[in-house]
GROMACS .gro file of C-alpha atoms in nm:
model
  383
    1UNK     CA    1   0.282   3.591  -1.325
    2UNK     CA    2   0.371   3.460  -0.979
    3UNK     CA    3   0.098   3.325  -0.753
    4UNK     CA    4   0.146   3.462  -0.400
    5UNK     CA    5  -0.147   3.324  -0.205
    6UNK     CA    6  -0.465   3.120  -0.250
    7UNK     CA    7  -0.764   3.115  -0.014
    8UNK     CA    8  -1.087   2.922  -0.066
    9UNK     CA    9  -1.421   2.884   0.112
   10UNK     CA   10  -1.717   2.655   0.055
   11UNK     CA   11  -1.527   2.342  -0.049
   12UNK     CA   12  -1.698   2.024   0.076
   13UNK     CA   13  -1.377   1.834   0.159
   14UNK     CA   14  -1.214   2.116   0.354
   15UNK     CA   15  -1.261   2.229   0.712
   16UNK     CA   16  -1.303   2.604   0.746
   17UNK     CA   17  -1.107   2.824   0.504
   18UNK     CA   18  -0.822   2.694   0.292
   19UNK     CA   19  -0.519   2.923   0.292
   20UNK     CA   20  -0.171   2.878   0.145
   21UNK     CA   21   0.102   3.139   0.090
   22UNK     CA   22   0.391   3.098  -0.152
   23UNK     CA   23   0.587   3.409  -0.059
   24UNK     CA   24   0.832   3.426   0.232
   25UNK     CA   25   0.669   3.549   0.552
   26UNK     CA   26   0.943   3.484   0.805
   27UNK     CA   27   1.242   3.709   0.860
   28UNK     CA   28   1.476   3.720   0.561
   29UNK     CA   29   1.852   3.737   0.609
   30UNK     CA   30   2.143   3.722   0.365
   31UNK     CA   31   2.172   3.345   0.394
   32UNK     CA   32   1.804   3.279   0.326
   33UNK     CA   33   1.817   3.495   0.013
   34UNK     CA   34   2.028   3.221  -0.145
   35UNK     CA   35   1.723   2.993  -0.160
   36UNK     CA   36   1.451   3.251  -0.234
   37UNK     CA   37   1.350   3.429  -0.554
   38UNK     CA   38   1.331   3.806  -0.524
   39UNK     CA   39   1.016   3.961  -0.673
   40UNK     CA   40   1.079   4.321  -0.569
   41UNK     CA   41   1.205   4.509  -0.264
   42UNK     CA   42   1.196   4.277   0.036
   43UNK     CA   43   0.935   4.042  -0.110
   44UNK     CA   44   1.062   3.694  -0.196
   45UNK     CA   45   0.905   3.379  -0.338
   46UNK     CA   46   0.949   3.037  -0.178
   47UNK     CA   47   1.055   2.829  -0.477
   48UNK     CA   48   1.021   2.488  -0.306
   49UNK     CA   49   0.699   2.422  -0.112
   50UNK     CA   50   0.637   2.094   0.069
   51UNK     CA   51   0.310   1.955   0.202
   52UNK     CA   52   0.337   1.669   0.450
   53UNK     CA   53   0.081   1.454   0.627
   54UNK     CA   54  -0.011   1.096   0.708
   55UNK     CA   55  -0.220   0.877   0.475
   56UNK     CA   56  -0.571   1.008   0.402
   57UNK     CA   57  -0.487   1.351   0.543
   58UNK     CA   58  -0.588   1.529   0.222
   59UNK     CA   59  -0.253   1.595   0.053
   60UNK     CA   60  -0.371   1.499  -0.296
   61UNK     CA   61  -0.691   1.703  -0.262
   62UNK     CA   62  -0.481   2.006  -0.170
   63UNK     CA   63  -0.265   1.962  -0.480
   64UNK     CA   64  -0.580   1.926  -0.691
   65UNK     CA   65  -0.710   2.257  -0.557
   66UNK     CA   66  -0.378   2.433  -0.614
   67UNK     CA   67  -0.358   2.297  -0.968
   68UNK     CA   68  -0.720   2.401  -1.032
   69UNK     CA   69  -0.647   2.762  -0.935
   70UNK     CA   70  -0.328   2.779  -1.142
   71UNK     CA   71  -0.512   2.645  -1.445
   72UNK     CA   72  -0.805   2.883  -1.394
   73UNK     CA   73  -0.582   3.192  -1.389
   74UNK     CA   74  -0.405   3.048  -1.692
   75UNK     CA   75  -0.725   3.100  -1.898
   76UNK     CA   76  -0.847   2.740  -1.882
   77UNK     CA   77  -1.229   2.692  -1.876
   78UNK     CA   78  -1.297   2.546  -1.533
   79UNK     CA   79  -1.508   2.264  -1.678
   80UNK     CA   80  -1.204   2.150  -1.877
   81UNK     CA   81  -0.965   2.140  -1.581
   82UNK     CA   82  -0.892   1.779  -1.481
   83UNK     CA   83  -0.883   1.851  -1.108
   84UNK     CA   84  -1.219   2.035  -1.099
   85UNK     CA   85  -1.371   1.747  -0.899
   86UNK     CA   86  -1.216   1.902  -0.586
   87UNK     CA   87  -1.505   2.153  -0.601
   88UNK     CA   88  -1.755   1.871  -0.545
   89UNK     CA   89  -2.118   1.974  -0.576
   90UNK     CA   90  -2.079   2.296  -0.379
   91UNK     CA   91  -2.316   2.577  -0.473
   92UNK     CA   92  -2.105   2.857  -0.326
   93UNK     CA   93  -1.727   2.843  -0.365
   94UNK     CA   94  -1.521   3.159  -0.319
   95UNK     CA   95  -1.159   3.149  -0.435
   96UNK     CA   96  -0.924   3.443  -0.379
   97UNK     CA   97  -0.607   3.435  -0.585
   98UNK     CA   98  -0.332   3.687  -0.515
   99UNK     CA   99  -0.059   3.721  -0.777
  100UNK     CA  100   0.227   3.945  -0.883
  101UNK     CA  101   0.276   4.062  -1.239
  102UNK     CA  102   0.611   4.174  -1.376
  103UNK     CA  103   0.450   4.501  -1.484
  104UNK     CA  104   0.489   4.593  -1.116
  105UNK     CA  105   0.142   4.525  -0.979
  106UNK     CA  106  -0.023   4.301  -0.722
  107UNK     CA  107  -0.363   4.156  -0.815
  108UNK     CA  108  -0.649   3.995  -0.625
  109UNK     CA  109  -0.889   3.782  -0.825
  110UNK     CA  110  -1.213   3.703  -0.638
  111UNK     CA  111  -1.397   3.418  -0.808
  112UNK     CA  112  -1.742   3.292  -0.702
  113UNK     CA  113  -1.826   2.950  -0.848
  114UNK     CA  114  -2.147   2.748  -0.835
  115UNK     CA  115  -2.243   2.404  -0.965
  116UNK     CA  116  -2.543   2.247  -1.129
  117UNK     CA  117  -2.623   1.895  -1.242
  118UNK     CA  118  -2.661   1.806  -1.607
  119UNK     CA  119  -2.925   1.565  -1.735
  120UNK     CA  120  -2.668   1.282  -1.726
  121UNK     CA  121  -2.600   1.355  -1.354
  122UNK     CA  122  -2.258   1.506  -1.427
  123UNK     CA  123  -2.169   1.837  -1.265
  124UNK     CA  124  -2.121   2.161  -1.454
  125UNK     CA  125  -1.952   2.462  -1.296
  126UNK     CA  126  -1.993   2.829  -1.376
  127UNK     CA  127  -1.858   3.159  -1.247
  128UNK     CA  128  -2.145   3.365  -1.111
  129UNK     CA  129  -1.950   3.670  -0.995
  130UNK     CA  130  -1.590   3.786  -1.021
  131UNK     CA  131  -1.377   4.087  -0.932
  132UNK     CA  132  -1.018   4.169  -1.025
  133UNK     CA  133  -0.840   4.419  -0.799
  134UNK     CA  134  -0.499   4.568  -0.874
  135UNK     CA  135  -0.251   4.806  -0.715
  136UNK     CA  136   0.097   4.930  -0.789
  137UNK     CA  137   0.389   4.820  -0.573
  138UNK     CA  138   0.739   4.953  -0.528
  139UNK     CA  139   1.061   4.864  -0.351
  140UNK     CA  140   0.921   5.036  -0.041
  141UNK     CA  141   0.611   4.812  -0.026
  142UNK     CA  142   0.611   4.613   0.298
  143UNK     CA  143   0.492   4.256   0.339
  144UNK     CA  144   0.243   4.348   0.611
  145UNK     CA  145   0.023   4.539   0.365
  146UNK     CA  146   0.126   4.350   0.051
  147UNK     CA  147  -0.209   4.175   0.001
  148UNK     CA  148  -0.435   4.443   0.151
  149UNK     CA  149  -0.676   4.603  -0.097
  150UNK     CA  150  -0.917   4.893  -0.038
  151UNK     CA  151  -1.159   5.116  -0.226
  152UNK     CA  152  -0.877   5.328  -0.366
  153UNK     CA  153  -0.740   5.034  -0.564
  154UNK     CA  154  -0.840   4.967  -0.924
  155UNK     CA  155  -1.139   4.732  -0.952
  156UNK     CA  156  -1.277   4.541  -1.250
  157UNK     CA  157  -1.600   4.345  -1.215
  158UNK     CA  158  -1.741   4.065  -1.423
  159UNK     CA  159  -2.037   4.194  -1.621
  160UNK     CA  160  -2.336   4.008  -1.755
  161UNK     CA  161  -2.290   4.213  -2.072
  162UNK     CA  162  -1.976   4.018  -2.159
  163UNK     CA  163  -2.164   3.804  -2.406
  164UNK     CA  164  -1.850   3.660  -2.564
  165UNK     CA  165  -1.702   3.539  -2.234
  166UNK     CA  166  -1.808   3.180  -2.147
  167UNK     CA  167  -1.947   3.145  -1.795
  168UNK     CA  168  -1.669   2.905  -1.695
  169UNK     CA  169  -1.378   3.128  -1.808
  170UNK     CA  170  -1.229   3.385  -1.569
  171UNK     CA  171  -1.217   3.755  -1.658
  172UNK     CA  172  -0.843   3.731  -1.601
  173UNK     CA  173  -0.819   3.624  -1.964
  174UNK     CA  174  -0.830   3.992  -2.068
  175UNK     CA  175  -0.543   4.078  -1.830
  176UNK     CA  176  -0.334   3.784  -1.952
  177UNK     CA  177  -0.389   3.880  -2.314
  178UNK     CA  178  -0.304   4.246  -2.250
  179UNK     CA  179   0.038   4.185  -2.093
  180UNK     CA  180   0.098   3.832  -2.227
  181UNK     CA  181   0.096   3.672  -1.882
  182UNK     CA  182   0.121   3.294  -1.882
  183UNK     CA  183   0.234   3.019  -1.643
  184UNK     CA  184   0.400   2.698  -1.759
  185UNK     CA  185   0.211   2.450  -1.538
  186UNK     CA  186   0.342   2.094  -1.520
  187UNK     CA  187   0.103   1.873  -1.326
  188UNK     CA  188   0.293   1.549  -1.259
  189UNK     CA  189   0.005   1.389  -1.067
  190UNK     CA  190  -0.129   1.204  -1.369
  191UNK     CA  191   0.198   1.066  -1.503
  192UNK     CA  192   0.249   0.691  -1.531
  193UNK     CA  193   0.520   0.477  -1.686
  194UNK     CA  194   0.302   0.452  -1.995
  195UNK     CA  195   0.270   0.821  -2.078
  196UNK     CA  196   0.625   0.894  -1.965
  197UNK     CA  197   0.783   0.640  -2.196
  198UNK     CA  198   0.581   0.747  -2.498
  199UNK     CA  199   0.748   1.090  -2.471
  200UNK     CA  200   1.092   0.993  -2.349
  201UNK     CA  201   1.280   1.120  -2.655
  202UNK     CA  202   1.503   1.418  -2.584
  203UNK     CA  203   1.589   1.334  -2.223
  204UNK     CA  204   1.950   1.444  -2.156
  205UNK     CA  205   2.199   1.161  -2.105
  206UNK     CA  206   2.320   1.339  -1.789
  207UNK     CA  207   1.975   1.289  -1.636
  208UNK     CA  208   1.966   0.923  -1.736
  209UNK     CA  209   2.312   0.845  -1.601
  210UNK     CA  210   2.244   1.028  -1.274
  211UNK     CA  211   1.946   0.799  -1.218
  212UNK     CA  212   2.118   0.484  -1.348
  213UNK     CA  213   2.500   0.504  -1.385
  214UNK     CA  214   2.509   0.164  -1.560
  215UNK     CA  215   2.347   0.309  -1.875
  216UNK     CA  216   2.589   0.421  -2.145
  217UNK     CA  217   2.324   0.568  -2.374
  218UNK     CA  218   1.964   0.559  -2.491
  219UNK     CA  219   1.914   0.679  -2.848
  220UNK     CA  220   1.593   0.722  -3.041
  221UNK     CA  221   1.621   0.645  -3.412
  222UNK     CA  222   1.355   0.874  -3.556
  223UNK     CA  223   1.477   0.822  -3.914
  224UNK     CA  224   1.376   0.459  -3.902
  225UNK     CA  225   1.017   0.388  -3.999
  226UNK     CA  226   0.985   0.159  -3.698
  227UNK     CA  227   1.123   0.423  -3.457
  228UNK     CA  228   1.385   0.199  -3.302
  229UNK     CA  229   1.529   0.260  -2.955
  230UNK     CA  230   1.896   0.183  -2.890
  231UNK     CA  231   1.973   0.102  -2.528
  232UNK     CA  232   2.324   0.023  -2.411
  233UNK     CA  233   2.460  -0.054  -2.068
  234UNK     CA  234   2.832  -0.018  -2.002
  235UNK     CA  235   3.027  -0.336  -2.095
  236UNK     CA  236   2.712  -0.490  -2.247
  237UNK     CA  237   2.588  -0.537  -2.601
  238UNK     CA  238   2.345  -0.281  -2.741
  239UNK     CA  239   1.975  -0.366  -2.708
  240UNK     CA  240   1.739  -0.260  -2.986
  241UNK     CA  241   1.371  -0.206  -2.903
  242UNK     CA  242   1.081  -0.108  -3.128
  243UNK     CA  243   0.846   0.007  -2.852
  244UNK     CA  244   0.921   0.262  -2.577
  245UNK     CA  245   0.714   0.056  -2.331
  246UNK     CA  246   0.966  -0.225  -2.367
  247UNK     CA  247   1.208  -0.011  -2.165
  248UNK     CA  248   1.008  -0.119  -1.859
  249UNK     CA  249   1.177  -0.458  -1.892
  250UNK     CA  250   1.522  -0.300  -1.854
  251UNK     CA  251   1.480   0.016  -1.644
  252UNK     CA  252   1.345   0.056  -1.292
  253UNK     CA  253   1.030   0.255  -1.219
  254UNK     CA  254   1.246   0.510  -1.039
  255UNK     CA  255   1.465   0.562  -1.346
  256UNK     CA  256   1.164   0.596  -1.574
  257UNK     CA  257   0.986   0.842  -1.346
  258UNK     CA  258   1.305   1.034  -1.280
  259UNK     CA  259   1.388   1.075  -1.648
  260UNK     CA  260   1.066   1.263  -1.711
  261UNK     CA  261   1.055   1.446  -1.377
  262UNK     CA  262   1.405   1.594  -1.410
  263UNK     CA  263   1.350   1.679  -1.776
  264UNK     CA  264   1.023   1.858  -1.699
  265UNK     CA  265   1.198   2.036  -1.411
  266UNK     CA  266   1.447   2.179  -1.657
  267UNK     CA  267   1.165   2.330  -1.864
  268UNK     CA  268   1.004   2.479  -1.550
  269UNK     CA  269   1.334   2.623  -1.428
  270UNK     CA  270   1.400   2.765  -1.773
  271UNK     CA  271   1.085   2.977  -1.790
  272UNK     CA  272   0.988   3.020  -1.424
  273UNK     CA  273   0.684   2.793  -1.431
  274UNK     CA  274   0.543   2.562  -1.167
  275UNK     CA  275   0.587   2.186  -1.115
  276UNK     CA  276   0.329   1.999  -0.906
  277UNK     CA  277   0.427   1.652  -0.780
  278UNK     CA  278   0.226   1.420  -0.557
  279UNK     CA  279   0.425   1.187  -0.327
  280UNK     CA  280   0.757   1.303  -0.465
  281UNK     CA  281   0.948   1.023  -0.293
  282UNK     CA  282   0.772   0.739  -0.479
  283UNK     CA  283   1.032   0.514  -0.649
  284UNK     CA  284   1.318   0.743  -0.539
  285UNK     CA  285   1.573   0.735  -0.262
  286UNK     CA  286   1.612   1.037  -0.038
  287UNK     CA  287   1.922   1.171  -0.214
  288UNK     CA  288   1.755   1.188  -0.556
  289UNK     CA  289   1.454   1.373  -0.413
  290UNK     CA  290   1.684   1.606  -0.221
  291UNK     CA  291   1.874   1.686  -0.540
  292UNK     CA  292   1.556   1.789  -0.721
  293UNK     CA  293   1.438   2.007  -0.432
  294UNK     CA  294   1.778   2.176  -0.400
  295UNK     CA  295   1.781   2.265  -0.771
  296UNK     CA  296   1.468   2.472  -0.714
  297UNK     CA  297   1.615   2.628  -0.398
  298UNK     CA  298   1.940   2.727  -0.571
  299UNK     CA  299   1.913   3.085  -0.704
  300UNK     CA  300   2.215   3.029  -0.929
  301UNK     CA  301   2.018   2.757  -1.110
  302UNK     CA  302   1.663   2.878  -1.058
  303UNK     CA  303   1.709   3.232  -1.188
  304UNK     CA  304   1.350   3.271  -1.319
  305UNK     CA  305   1.171   3.176  -0.996
  306UNK     CA  306   1.039   2.836  -1.105
  307UNK     CA  307   0.830   2.684  -0.827
  308UNK     CA  308   0.807   2.326  -0.701
  309UNK     CA  309   0.499   2.222  -0.502
  310UNK     CA  310   0.505   1.867  -0.371
  311UNK     CA  311   0.357   1.631  -0.115
  312UNK     CA  312   0.548   1.370   0.080
  313UNK     CA  313   0.527   1.107   0.352
  314UNK     CA  314   0.899   1.143   0.431
  315UNK     CA  315   0.959   1.363   0.739
  316UNK     CA  316   1.334   1.352   0.667
  317UNK     CA  317   1.280   1.568   0.357
  318UNK     CA  318   1.170   1.852   0.583
  319UNK     CA  319   1.523   1.884   0.718
  320UNK     CA  320   1.645   2.003   0.378
  321UNK     CA  321   1.462   2.329   0.440
  322UNK     CA  322   1.623   2.603   0.647
  323UNK     CA  323   1.292   2.787   0.675
  324UNK     CA  324   0.948   2.687   0.804
  325UNK     CA  325   0.727   2.916   0.596
  326UNK     CA  326   0.745   2.700   0.282
  327UNK     CA  327   0.635   2.381   0.461
  328UNK     CA  328   0.274   2.288   0.535
  329UNK     CA  329   0.115   2.023   0.756
  330UNK     CA  330  -0.216   1.872   0.653
  331UNK     CA  331  -0.463   1.693   0.878
  332UNK     CA  332  -0.807   1.545   0.820
  333UNK     CA  333  -1.030   1.574   1.125
  334UNK     CA  334  -1.388   1.600   0.996
  335UNK     CA  335  -1.246   1.794   0.704
  336UNK     CA  336  -0.907   1.877   0.553
  337UNK     CA  337  -0.705   2.146   0.724
  338UNK     CA  338  -0.375   2.294   0.610
  339UNK     CA  339  -0.141   2.484   0.841
  340UNK     CA  340   0.190   2.651   0.769
  341UNK     CA  341   0.473   2.501   0.975
  342UNK     CA  342   0.595   2.848   1.071
  343UNK     CA  343   0.271   2.895   1.269
  344UNK     CA  344   0.349   2.582   1.473
  345UNK     CA  345   0.729   2.584   1.500
  346UNK     CA  346   0.843   2.937   1.570
  347UNK     CA  347   1.212   2.850   1.548
  348UNK     CA  348   1.388   2.731   1.231
  349UNK     CA  349   1.663   2.549   1.423
  350UNK     CA  350   1.433   2.278   1.565
  351UNK     CA  351   1.471   1.953   1.372
  352UNK     CA  352   1.154   1.929   1.166
  353UNK     CA  353   1.152   1.553   1.109
  354UNK     CA  354   1.166   1.484   1.484
  355UNK     CA  355   0.877   1.723   1.546
  356UNK     CA  356   0.669   1.544   1.283
  357UNK     CA  357   0.747   1.188   1.387
  358UNK     CA  358   0.706   1.254   1.759
  359UNK     CA  359   0.352   1.383   1.711
  360UNK     CA  360   0.450   1.723   1.848
  361UNK     CA  361   0.281   1.893   1.553
  362UNK     CA  362  -0.045   1.713   1.626
  363UNK     CA  363  -0.222   1.471   1.389
  364UNK     CA  364   0.099   1.374   1.212
  365UNK     CA  365   0.132   1.017   1.340
  366UNK     CA  366  -0.114   0.725   1.317
  367UNK     CA  367  -0.345   0.708   1.619
  368UNK     CA  368  -0.211   0.486   1.894
  369UNK     CA  369  -0.556   0.331   1.947
  370UNK     CA  370  -0.567   0.228   1.580
  371UNK     CA  371  -0.221   0.076   1.613
  372UNK     CA  372  -0.326  -0.135   1.914
  373UNK     CA  373  -0.637  -0.262   1.732
  374UNK     CA  374  -0.428  -0.356   1.427
  375UNK     CA  375  -0.169  -0.531   1.645
  376UNK     CA  376  -0.439  -0.730   1.828
  377UNK     CA  377  -0.602  -0.831   1.498
  378UNK     CA  378  -0.277  -0.958   1.348
  379UNK     CA  379  -0.199  -1.147   1.671
  380UNK     CA  380  -0.546  -1.302   1.663
  381UNK     CA  381  -0.505  -1.415   1.300
  382UNK     CA  382  -0.172  -1.581   1.376
  383UNK     CA  383  -0.302  -1.793   1.663
   0.00000   0.00000   0.00000
């Protein structure tokens, strides 16, 4: 299964309708095919998708929504999804999820969700109505009508007679079971040094040495009852630790985060899953982040169409991308709004970082008035 597009209405944090596309919409030439994953015909998937915006512009909320939808179509009960709080207390949420299945069909899942309060004031969500549309596609299918459905297309509706289907589980579960559709979803938003280090065993030495060339090896002695860790730096004596968390005393936060992030990326690239990372640049320099992004954009490496979805504050990362249709700008003006960069910058040859930093894109730089107030306050405090 490959998610092509997500739209959502009725979300309290968002302004108007939320809309994000993961398939290439701009013109595709021979050069651009080197960084895109072909689904069929002239339809390609953007395998690296970046969301950029200033602080408090809604980047994390957008990732939460994307993760929620991926988990929902992956058969997870919506009340068990960690990022369900993005729904708030809305009584009428409509989520449209468009996806491609390798059986050669395009699907549209329309999901209507409502909320109600429990006796302990917590919120419970349930699906009140749902429809699954499907249609066959071929190599002659054009992008203009790719996601258009009509009465002639196959339609399956959620029925109140489905007594064995919980009201917070999507009807897509039957489709997934029938053709064994499943997405390997790695949500990196909740990772910390603590839960990374407790699962660090099995990280390739090539990953470790790329992040910290001074390390000769890190071995995990699983035969020892105390589970000893052997850490050795080049030209130094071996260090023996009995707790993975002790590695924090010897390795930087960037090395620790990178060890898990690159290792998880390998698993996503291997089976064509999706990796979701918030503020991808945290603890990393630009070159390390660029390396990770380029792995996903390299069709020789990413043969299964694994997808990276990330947020960033670094405008310079935008210049890695040759295309504009896999980059999104987020703003928060009385509600979160997401806009594809290709709708703002019509040409791919304009330097994206300059457009962002100059304020040309609108709402991408801190307000000048706020800057003056901050400057005056600091000046006042120093007198």
